[in-house]
mmCIF file of C-alpha atoms and ligand atoms in Angstrom:
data_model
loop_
_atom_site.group_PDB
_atom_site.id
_atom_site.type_symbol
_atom_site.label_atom_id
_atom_site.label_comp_id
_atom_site.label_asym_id
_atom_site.label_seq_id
_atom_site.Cartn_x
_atom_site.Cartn_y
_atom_site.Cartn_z
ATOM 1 C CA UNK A 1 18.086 6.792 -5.114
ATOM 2 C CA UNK A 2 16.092 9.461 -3.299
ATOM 3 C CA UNK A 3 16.247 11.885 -7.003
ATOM 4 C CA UNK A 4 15.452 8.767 -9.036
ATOM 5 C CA UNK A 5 12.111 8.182 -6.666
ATOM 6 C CA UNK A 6 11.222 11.467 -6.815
ATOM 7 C CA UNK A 7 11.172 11.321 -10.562
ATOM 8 C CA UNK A 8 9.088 8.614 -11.131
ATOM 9 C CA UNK A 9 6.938 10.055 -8.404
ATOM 10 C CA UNK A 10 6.465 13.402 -10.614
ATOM 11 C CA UNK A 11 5.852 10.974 -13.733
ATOM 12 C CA UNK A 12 3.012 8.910 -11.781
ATOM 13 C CA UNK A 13 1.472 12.153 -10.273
ATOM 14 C CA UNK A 14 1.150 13.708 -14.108
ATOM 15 C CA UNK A 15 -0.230 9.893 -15.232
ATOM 16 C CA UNK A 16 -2.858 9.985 -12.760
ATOM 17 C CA UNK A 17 -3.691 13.763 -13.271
ATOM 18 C CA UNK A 18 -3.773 12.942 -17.157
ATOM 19 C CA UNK A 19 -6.614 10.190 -16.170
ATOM 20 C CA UNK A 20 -8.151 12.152 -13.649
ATOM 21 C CA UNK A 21 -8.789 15.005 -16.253
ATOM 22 C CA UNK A 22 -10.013 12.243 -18.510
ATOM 23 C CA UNK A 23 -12.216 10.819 -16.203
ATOM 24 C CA UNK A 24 -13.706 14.154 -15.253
ATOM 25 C CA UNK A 25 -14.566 15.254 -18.611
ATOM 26 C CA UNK A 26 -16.060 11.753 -19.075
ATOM 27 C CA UNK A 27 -18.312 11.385 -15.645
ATOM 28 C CA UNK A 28 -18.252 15.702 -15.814
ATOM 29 C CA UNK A 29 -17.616 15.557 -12.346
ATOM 30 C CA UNK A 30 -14.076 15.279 -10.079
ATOM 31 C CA UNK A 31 -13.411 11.333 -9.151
ATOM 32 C CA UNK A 32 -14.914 11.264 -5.030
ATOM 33 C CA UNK A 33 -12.986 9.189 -2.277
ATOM 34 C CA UNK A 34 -14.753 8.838 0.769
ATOM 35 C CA UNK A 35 -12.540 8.981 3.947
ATOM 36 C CA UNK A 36 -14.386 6.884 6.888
ATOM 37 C CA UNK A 37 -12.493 7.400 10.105
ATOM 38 C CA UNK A 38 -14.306 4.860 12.698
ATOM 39 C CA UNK A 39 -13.265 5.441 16.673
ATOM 40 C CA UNK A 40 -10.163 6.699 18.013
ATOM 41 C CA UNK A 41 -7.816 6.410 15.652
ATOM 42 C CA UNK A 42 -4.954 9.170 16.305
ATOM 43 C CA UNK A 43 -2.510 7.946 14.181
ATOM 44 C CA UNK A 44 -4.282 8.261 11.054
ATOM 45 C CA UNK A 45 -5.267 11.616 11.180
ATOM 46 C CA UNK A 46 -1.808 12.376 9.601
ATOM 47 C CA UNK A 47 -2.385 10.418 6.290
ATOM 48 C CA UNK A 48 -6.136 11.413 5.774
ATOM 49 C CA UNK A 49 -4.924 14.744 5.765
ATOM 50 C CA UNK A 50 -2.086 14.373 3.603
ATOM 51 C CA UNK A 51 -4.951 12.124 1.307
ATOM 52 C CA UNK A 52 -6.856 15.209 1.249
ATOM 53 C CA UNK A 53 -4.393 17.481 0.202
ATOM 54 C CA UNK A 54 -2.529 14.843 -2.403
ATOM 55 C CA UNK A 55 -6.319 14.908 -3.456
ATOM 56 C CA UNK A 56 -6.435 18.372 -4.009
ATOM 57 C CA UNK A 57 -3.571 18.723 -6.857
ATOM 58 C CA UNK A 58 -4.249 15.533 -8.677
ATOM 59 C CA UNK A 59 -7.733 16.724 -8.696
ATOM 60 C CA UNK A 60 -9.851 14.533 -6.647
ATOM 61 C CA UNK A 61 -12.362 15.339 -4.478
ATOM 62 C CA UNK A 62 -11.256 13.876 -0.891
ATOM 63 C CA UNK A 63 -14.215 14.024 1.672
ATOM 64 C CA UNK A 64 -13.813 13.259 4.940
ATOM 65 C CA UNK A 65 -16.156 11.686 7.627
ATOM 66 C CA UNK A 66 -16.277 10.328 11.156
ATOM 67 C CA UNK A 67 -17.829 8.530 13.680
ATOM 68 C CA UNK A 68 -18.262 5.383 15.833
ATOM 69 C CA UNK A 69 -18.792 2.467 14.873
ATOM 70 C CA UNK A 70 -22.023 1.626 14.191
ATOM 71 C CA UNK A 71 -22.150 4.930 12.938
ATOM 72 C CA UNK A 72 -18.629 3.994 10.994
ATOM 73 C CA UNK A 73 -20.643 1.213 9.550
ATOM 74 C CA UNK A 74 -23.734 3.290 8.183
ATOM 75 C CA UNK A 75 -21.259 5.847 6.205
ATOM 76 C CA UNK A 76 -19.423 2.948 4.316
ATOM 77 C CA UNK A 77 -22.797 0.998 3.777
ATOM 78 C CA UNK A 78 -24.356 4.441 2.453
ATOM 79 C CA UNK A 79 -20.600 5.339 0.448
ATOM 80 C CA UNK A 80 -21.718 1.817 -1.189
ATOM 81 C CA UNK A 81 -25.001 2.725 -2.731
ATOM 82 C CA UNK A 82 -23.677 6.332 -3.282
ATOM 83 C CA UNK A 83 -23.256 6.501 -7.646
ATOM 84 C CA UNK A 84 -21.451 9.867 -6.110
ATOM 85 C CA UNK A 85 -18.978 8.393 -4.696
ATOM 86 C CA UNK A 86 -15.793 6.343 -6.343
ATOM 87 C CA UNK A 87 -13.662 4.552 -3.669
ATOM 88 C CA UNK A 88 -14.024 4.523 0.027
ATOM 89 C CA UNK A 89 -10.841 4.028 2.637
ATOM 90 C CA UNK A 90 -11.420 3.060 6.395
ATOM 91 C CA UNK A 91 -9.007 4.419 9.068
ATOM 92 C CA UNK A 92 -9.981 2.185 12.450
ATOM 93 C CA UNK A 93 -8.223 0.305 14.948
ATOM 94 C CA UNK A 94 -6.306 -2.638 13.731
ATOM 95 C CA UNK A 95 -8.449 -5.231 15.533
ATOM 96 C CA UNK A 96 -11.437 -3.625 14.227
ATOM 97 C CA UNK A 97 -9.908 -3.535 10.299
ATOM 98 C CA UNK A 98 -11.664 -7.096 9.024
ATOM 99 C CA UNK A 99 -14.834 -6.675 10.001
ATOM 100 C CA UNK A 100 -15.051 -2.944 8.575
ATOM 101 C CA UNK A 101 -12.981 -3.737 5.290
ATOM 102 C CA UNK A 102 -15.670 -6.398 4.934
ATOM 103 C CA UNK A 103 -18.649 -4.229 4.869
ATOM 104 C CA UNK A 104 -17.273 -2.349 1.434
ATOM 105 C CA UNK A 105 -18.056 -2.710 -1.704
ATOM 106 C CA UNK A 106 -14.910 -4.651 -3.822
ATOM 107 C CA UNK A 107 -15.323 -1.899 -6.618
ATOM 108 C CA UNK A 108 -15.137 0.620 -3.951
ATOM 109 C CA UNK A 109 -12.478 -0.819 -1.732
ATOM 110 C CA UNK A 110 -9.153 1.179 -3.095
ATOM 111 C CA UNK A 111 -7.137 -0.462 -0.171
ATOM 112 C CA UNK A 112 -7.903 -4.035 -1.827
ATOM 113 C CA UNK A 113 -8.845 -4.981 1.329
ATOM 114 C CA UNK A 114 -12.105 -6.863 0.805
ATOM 115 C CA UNK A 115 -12.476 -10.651 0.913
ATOM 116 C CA UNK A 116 -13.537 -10.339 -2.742
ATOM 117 C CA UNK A 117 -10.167 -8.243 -3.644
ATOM 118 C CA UNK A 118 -7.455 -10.324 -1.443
ATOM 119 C CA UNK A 119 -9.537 -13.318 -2.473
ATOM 120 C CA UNK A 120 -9.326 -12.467 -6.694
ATOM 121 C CA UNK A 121 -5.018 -11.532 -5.314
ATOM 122 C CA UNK A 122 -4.961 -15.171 -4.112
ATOM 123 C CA UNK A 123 -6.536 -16.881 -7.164
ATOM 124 C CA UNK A 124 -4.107 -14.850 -9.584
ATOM 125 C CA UNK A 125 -7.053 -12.719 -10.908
ATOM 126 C CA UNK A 126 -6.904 -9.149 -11.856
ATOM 127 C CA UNK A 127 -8.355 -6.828 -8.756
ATOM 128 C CA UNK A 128 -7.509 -4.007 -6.596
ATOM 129 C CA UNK A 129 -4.314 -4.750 -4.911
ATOM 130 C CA UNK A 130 -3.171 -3.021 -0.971
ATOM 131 C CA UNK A 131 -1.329 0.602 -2.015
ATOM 132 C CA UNK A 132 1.745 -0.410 0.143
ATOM 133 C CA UNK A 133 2.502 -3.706 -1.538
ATOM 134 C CA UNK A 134 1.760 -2.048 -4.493
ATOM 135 C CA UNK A 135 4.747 0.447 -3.731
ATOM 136 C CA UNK A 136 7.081 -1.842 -3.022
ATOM 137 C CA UNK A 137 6.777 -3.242 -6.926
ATOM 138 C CA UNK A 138 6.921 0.540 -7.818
ATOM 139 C CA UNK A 139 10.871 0.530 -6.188
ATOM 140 C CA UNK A 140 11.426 -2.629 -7.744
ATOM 141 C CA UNK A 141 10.768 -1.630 -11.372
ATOM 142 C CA UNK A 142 12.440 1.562 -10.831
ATOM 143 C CA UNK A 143 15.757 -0.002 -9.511
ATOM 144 C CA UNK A 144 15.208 -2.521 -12.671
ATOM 145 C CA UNK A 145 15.094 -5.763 -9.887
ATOM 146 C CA UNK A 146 13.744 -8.652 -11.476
ATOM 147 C CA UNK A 147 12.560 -11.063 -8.662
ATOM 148 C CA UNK A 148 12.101 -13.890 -10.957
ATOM 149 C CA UNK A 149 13.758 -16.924 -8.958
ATOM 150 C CA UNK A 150 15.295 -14.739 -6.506
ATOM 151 C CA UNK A 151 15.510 -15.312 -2.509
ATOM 152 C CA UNK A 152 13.803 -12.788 -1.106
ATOM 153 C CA UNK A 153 12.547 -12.120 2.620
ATOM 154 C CA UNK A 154 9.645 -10.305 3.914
ATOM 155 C CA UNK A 155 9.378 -9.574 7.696
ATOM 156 C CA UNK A 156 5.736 -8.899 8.816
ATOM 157 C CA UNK A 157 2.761 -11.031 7.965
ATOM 158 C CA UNK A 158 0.514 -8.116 8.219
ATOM 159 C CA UNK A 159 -2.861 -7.799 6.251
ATOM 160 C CA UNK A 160 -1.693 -4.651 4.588
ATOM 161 C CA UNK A 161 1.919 -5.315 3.962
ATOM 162 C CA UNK A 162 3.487 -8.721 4.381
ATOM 163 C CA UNK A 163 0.822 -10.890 3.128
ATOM 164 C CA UNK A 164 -0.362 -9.384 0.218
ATOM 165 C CA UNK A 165 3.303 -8.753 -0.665
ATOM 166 C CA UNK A 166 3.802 -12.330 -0.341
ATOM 167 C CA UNK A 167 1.375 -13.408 -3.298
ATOM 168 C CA UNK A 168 2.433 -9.986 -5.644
ATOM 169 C CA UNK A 169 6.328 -10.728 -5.356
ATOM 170 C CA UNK A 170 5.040 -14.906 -5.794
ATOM 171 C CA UNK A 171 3.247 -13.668 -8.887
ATOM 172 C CA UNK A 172 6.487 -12.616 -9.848
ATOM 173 C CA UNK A 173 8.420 -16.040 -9.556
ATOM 174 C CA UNK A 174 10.575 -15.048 -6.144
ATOM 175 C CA UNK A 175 11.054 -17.937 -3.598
ATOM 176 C CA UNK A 176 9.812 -16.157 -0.586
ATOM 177 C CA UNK A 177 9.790 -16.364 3.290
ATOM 178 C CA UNK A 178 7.892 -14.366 5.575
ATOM 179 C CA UNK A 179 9.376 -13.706 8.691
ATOM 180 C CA UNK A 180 7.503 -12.473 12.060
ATOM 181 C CA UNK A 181 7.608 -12.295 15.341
ATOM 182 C CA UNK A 182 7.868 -16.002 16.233
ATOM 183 C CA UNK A 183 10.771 -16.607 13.673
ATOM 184 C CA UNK A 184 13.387 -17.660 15.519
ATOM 185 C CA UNK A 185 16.288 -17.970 12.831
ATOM 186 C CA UNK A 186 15.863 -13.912 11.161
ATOM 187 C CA UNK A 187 19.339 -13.161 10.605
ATOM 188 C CA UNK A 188 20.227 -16.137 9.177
ATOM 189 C CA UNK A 189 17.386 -15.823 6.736
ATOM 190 C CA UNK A 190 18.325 -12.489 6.105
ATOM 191 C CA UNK A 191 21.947 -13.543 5.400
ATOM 192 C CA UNK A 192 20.558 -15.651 2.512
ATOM 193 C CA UNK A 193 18.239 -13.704 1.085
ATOM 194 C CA UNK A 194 19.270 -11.202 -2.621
ATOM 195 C CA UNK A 195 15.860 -8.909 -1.260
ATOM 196 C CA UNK A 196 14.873 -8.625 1.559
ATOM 197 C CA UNK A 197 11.539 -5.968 2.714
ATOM 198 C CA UNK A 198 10.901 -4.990 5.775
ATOM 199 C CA UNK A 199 7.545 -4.142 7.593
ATOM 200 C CA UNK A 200 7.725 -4.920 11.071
ATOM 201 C CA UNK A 201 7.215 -1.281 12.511
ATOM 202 C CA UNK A 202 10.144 -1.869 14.670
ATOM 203 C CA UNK A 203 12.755 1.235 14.297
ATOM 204 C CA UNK A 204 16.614 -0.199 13.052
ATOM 205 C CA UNK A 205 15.443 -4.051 13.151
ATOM 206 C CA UNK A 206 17.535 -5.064 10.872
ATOM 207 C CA UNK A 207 21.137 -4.383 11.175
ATOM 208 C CA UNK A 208 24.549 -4.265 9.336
ATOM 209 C CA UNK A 209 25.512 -7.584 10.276
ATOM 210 C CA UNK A 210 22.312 -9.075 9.071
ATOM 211 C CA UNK A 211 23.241 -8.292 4.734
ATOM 212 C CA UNK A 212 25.019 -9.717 2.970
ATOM 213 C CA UNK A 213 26.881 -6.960 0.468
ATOM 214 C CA UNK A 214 24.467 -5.907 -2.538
ATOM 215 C CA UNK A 215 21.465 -7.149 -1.401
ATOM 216 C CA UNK A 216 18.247 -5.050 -2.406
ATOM 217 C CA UNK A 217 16.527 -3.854 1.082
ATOM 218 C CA UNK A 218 13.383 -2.170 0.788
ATOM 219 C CA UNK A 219 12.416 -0.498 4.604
ATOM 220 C CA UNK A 220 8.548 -0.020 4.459
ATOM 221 C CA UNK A 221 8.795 0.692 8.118
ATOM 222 C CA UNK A 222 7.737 4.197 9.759
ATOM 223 C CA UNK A 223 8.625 4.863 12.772
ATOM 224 C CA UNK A 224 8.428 8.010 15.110
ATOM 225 C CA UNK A 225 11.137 7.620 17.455
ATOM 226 C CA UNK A 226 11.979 11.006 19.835
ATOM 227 C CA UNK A 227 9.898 13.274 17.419
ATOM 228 C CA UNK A 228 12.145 11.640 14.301
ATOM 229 C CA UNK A 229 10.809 9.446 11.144
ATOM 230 C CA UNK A 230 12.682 6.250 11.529
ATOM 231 C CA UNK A 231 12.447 3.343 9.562
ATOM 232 C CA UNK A 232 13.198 -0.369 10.504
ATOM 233 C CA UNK A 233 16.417 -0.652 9.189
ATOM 234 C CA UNK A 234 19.123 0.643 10.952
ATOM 235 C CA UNK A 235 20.694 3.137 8.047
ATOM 236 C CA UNK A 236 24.300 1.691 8.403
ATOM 237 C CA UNK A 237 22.586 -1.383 6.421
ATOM 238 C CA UNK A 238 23.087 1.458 3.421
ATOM 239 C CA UNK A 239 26.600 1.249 3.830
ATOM 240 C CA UNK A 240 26.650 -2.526 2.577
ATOM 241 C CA UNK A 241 23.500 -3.112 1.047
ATOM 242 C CA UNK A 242 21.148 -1.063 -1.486
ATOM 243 C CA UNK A 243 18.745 0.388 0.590
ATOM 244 C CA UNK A 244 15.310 2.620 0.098
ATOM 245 C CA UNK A 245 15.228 5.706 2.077
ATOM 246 C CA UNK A 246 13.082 6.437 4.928
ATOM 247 C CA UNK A 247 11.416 9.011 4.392
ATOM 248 C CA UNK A 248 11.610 9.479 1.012
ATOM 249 C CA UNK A 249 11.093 5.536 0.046
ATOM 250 C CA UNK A 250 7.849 3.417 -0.047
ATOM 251 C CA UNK A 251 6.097 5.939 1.702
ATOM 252 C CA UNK A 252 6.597 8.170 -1.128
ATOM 253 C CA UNK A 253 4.079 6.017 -3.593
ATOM 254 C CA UNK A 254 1.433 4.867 -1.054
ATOM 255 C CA UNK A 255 -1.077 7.404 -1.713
ATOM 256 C CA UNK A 256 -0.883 7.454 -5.565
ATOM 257 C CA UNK A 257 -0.991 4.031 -5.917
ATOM 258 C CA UNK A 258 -4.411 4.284 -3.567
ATOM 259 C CA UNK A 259 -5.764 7.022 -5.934
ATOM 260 C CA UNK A 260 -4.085 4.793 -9.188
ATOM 261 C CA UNK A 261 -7.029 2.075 -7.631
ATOM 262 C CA UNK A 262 -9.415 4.843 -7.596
ATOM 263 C CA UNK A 263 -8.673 5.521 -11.075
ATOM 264 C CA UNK A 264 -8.577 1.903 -12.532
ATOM 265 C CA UNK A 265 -11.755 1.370 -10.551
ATOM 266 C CA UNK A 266 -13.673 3.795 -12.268
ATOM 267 C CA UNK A 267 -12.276 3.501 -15.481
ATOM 268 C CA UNK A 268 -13.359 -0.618 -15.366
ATOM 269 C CA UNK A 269 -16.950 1.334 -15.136
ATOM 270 C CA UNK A 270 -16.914 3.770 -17.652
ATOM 271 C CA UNK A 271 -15.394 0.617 -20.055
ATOM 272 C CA UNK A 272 -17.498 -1.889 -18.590
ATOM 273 C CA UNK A 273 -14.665 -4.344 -18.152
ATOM 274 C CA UNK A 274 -15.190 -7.140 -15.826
ATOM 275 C CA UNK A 275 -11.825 -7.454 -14.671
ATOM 276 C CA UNK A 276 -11.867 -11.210 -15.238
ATOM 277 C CA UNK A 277 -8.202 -11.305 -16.851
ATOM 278 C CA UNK A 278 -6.455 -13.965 -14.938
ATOM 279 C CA UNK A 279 -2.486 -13.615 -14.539
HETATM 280 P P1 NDP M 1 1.750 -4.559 11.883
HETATM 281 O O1 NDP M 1 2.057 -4.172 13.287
HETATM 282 O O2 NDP M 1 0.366 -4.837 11.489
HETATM 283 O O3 NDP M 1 2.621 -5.869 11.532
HETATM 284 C C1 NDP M 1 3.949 -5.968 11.877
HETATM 285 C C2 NDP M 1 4.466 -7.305 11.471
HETATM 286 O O4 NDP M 1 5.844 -7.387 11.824
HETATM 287 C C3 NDP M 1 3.770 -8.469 12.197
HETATM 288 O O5 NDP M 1 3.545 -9.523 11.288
HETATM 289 C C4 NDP M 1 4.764 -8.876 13.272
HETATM 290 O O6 NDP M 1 4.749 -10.259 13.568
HETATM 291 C C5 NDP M 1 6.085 -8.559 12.589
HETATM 292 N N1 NDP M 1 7.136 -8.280 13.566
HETATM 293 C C6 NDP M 1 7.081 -7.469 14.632
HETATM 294 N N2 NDP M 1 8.244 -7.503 15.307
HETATM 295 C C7 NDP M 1 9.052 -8.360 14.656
HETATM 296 C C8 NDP M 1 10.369 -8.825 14.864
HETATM 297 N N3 NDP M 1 11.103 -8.420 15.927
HETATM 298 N N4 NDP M 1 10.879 -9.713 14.009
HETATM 299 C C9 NDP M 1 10.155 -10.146 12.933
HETATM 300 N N5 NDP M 1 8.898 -9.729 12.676
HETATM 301 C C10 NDP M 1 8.352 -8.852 13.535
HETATM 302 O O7 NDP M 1 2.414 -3.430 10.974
HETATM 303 P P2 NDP M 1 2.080 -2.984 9.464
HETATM 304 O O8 NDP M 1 2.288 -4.118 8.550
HETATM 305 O O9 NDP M 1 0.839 -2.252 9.429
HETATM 306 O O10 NDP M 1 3.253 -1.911 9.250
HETATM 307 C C11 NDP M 1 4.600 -2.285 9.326
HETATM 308 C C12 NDP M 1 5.425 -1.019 9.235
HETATM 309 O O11 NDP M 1 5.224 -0.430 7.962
HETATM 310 C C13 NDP M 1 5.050 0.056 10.248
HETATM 311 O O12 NDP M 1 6.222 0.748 10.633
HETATM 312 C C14 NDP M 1 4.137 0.969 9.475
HETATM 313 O O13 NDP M 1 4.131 2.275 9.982
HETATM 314 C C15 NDP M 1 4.775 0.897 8.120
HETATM 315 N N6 NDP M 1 3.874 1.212 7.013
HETATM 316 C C16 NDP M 1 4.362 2.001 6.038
HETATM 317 C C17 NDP M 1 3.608 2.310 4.949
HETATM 318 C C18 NDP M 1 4.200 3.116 3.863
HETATM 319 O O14 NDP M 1 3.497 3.609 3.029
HETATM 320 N N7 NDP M 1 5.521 3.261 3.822
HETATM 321 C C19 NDP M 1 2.212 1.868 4.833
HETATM 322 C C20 NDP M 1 1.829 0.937 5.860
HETATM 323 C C21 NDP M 1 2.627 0.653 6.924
HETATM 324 P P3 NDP M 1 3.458 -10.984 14.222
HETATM 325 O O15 NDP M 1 2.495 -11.159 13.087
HETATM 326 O O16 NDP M 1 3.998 -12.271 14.730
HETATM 327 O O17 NDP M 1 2.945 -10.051 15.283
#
């Protein structure tokens, strides 16, 4: 599985550059993404600088900014009148993400983490969708799983992952349940579900005797446990189920699918679309 991911990871990476060079010749300028770290945020200073790199060779200008938050909230209200800059991203604390996520503009918001762009996710309406949900689709198409009446579970409820999951995988006819940390009754859910994704951020949560043989488990989790990348399946779930690497899974697509938002963004602009299309 790990070669197959890394394939269509090489053919997204030459889509986007294909755009990006489009785009550029178009705007004659490189597509900008504005990077707003707000506080302490440690654990993000990993994936902004991976961003910036990832930026680099798909050519996309990444730039980088800091501060706290009040001054936080004057970069992403000046990224929002900026006609230099494309997309914006927030890094903060997790009880401080709706109230900054708020403040950005929906064209803007690659994360799809405005009201406007869950809200348009809810109603079924064309709009920029979370990168990690978005991922999680990416495995499915590649592994050819059609969710279309299918059982499938997702543990975590979270903003990023497990809700906005819950109405992509809907939009594609599963039956769904959302697990958490209140659900009493997870293995036995597990047991009877044909896919099963899990975002918990808790390292080997689900376990061997929780799949049933075949089922399609996709481990968004990352997890640094004793220096190592760990996901939240325990990897003997691989022996009996199909299972998505970690690392080398979800993780792999997250970025591109945040600059594959960037792109669509700004080609909606340059077309003038109005991204009505209800699905
Ligand atoms: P959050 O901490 O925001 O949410 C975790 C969710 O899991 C919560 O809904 C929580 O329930 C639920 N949960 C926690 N423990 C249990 C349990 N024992 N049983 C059932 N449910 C449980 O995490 P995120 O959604 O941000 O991230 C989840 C994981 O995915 C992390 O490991 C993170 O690093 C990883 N991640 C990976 C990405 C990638 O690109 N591969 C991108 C983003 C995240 P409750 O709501 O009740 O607290």
């Amino acid at each position: 599985m790990k070669d197959k991911i890394k394939e269509r990871k090489k053919e997204i990476s030459r889509r986007i550059k294909e755009e990006i060079s489009l785009i550029t010749s178009k705007i004659k300028r490189a597509p900008v993404l504005l990077s707003v770290k707000i506080g302490e945020d440690p654990s993000s200073d990993v994936y902004r600088k991976s961003l910036f790199r990832l930026g680099q060779k798909l050519g996309i200008e990444v730039v980088l900014r800091e501060g706290d938050e009040a001054q936080g909230k004057k970069l992403i209200e000046e990224g929002n009148r900026d006609n230099g800059i494309d997309g914006i991203i927030v890094h903060c604390l997790r009880e401080n993400l709706l109230y900054f996520t708020q403040l950005l503009a929906p064209e803007k918001d690659v994360e799809g983490l405005s009201p406007w762009n869950l809200g348009k996710l809810i109603r079924g309406e064309d709009a920029l969708y979370p990168a990690t949900p978005l991922s999680v689709l990416e495995i499915l198409d590649l592994l050819k799983f059609d969710p279309v009446g299918k059982r499938a579970l997702i543990i975590g409820r979270s903003l990023i992952v497990g809700k906005p999951l819950f109405l992509l995988l809907l939009r594609r006819h599963a039956t769904i349940t959302v697990a958490h940390s209140k659900t009493r009754n997870l293995k036995e859910l597990a047991l009877n579900s044909e896919l099963i994704v899990v975002a918990a951020g808790r390292a080997g949560l689900l376990k061997p005797d929780m799949v049933r043989e075949g089922t399609l488990v996709i481990d968004v989790g990352i997890n640094v446990v004793k220096g190592e990348i760990k996901g939240d399946v325990d990897p003997a779930v691989g022996e009996k189920a199909i299972l998505t690497p970690v690392p080398g899974g979800v993780g792999t697509f997250t970025s591109y699918m945040l600059f594959s938002n960037l792109i669509k963004s700004m080609r909606r602009k340059i077309e003038g679309e109005t991204g009505n299309s209800a699905i």
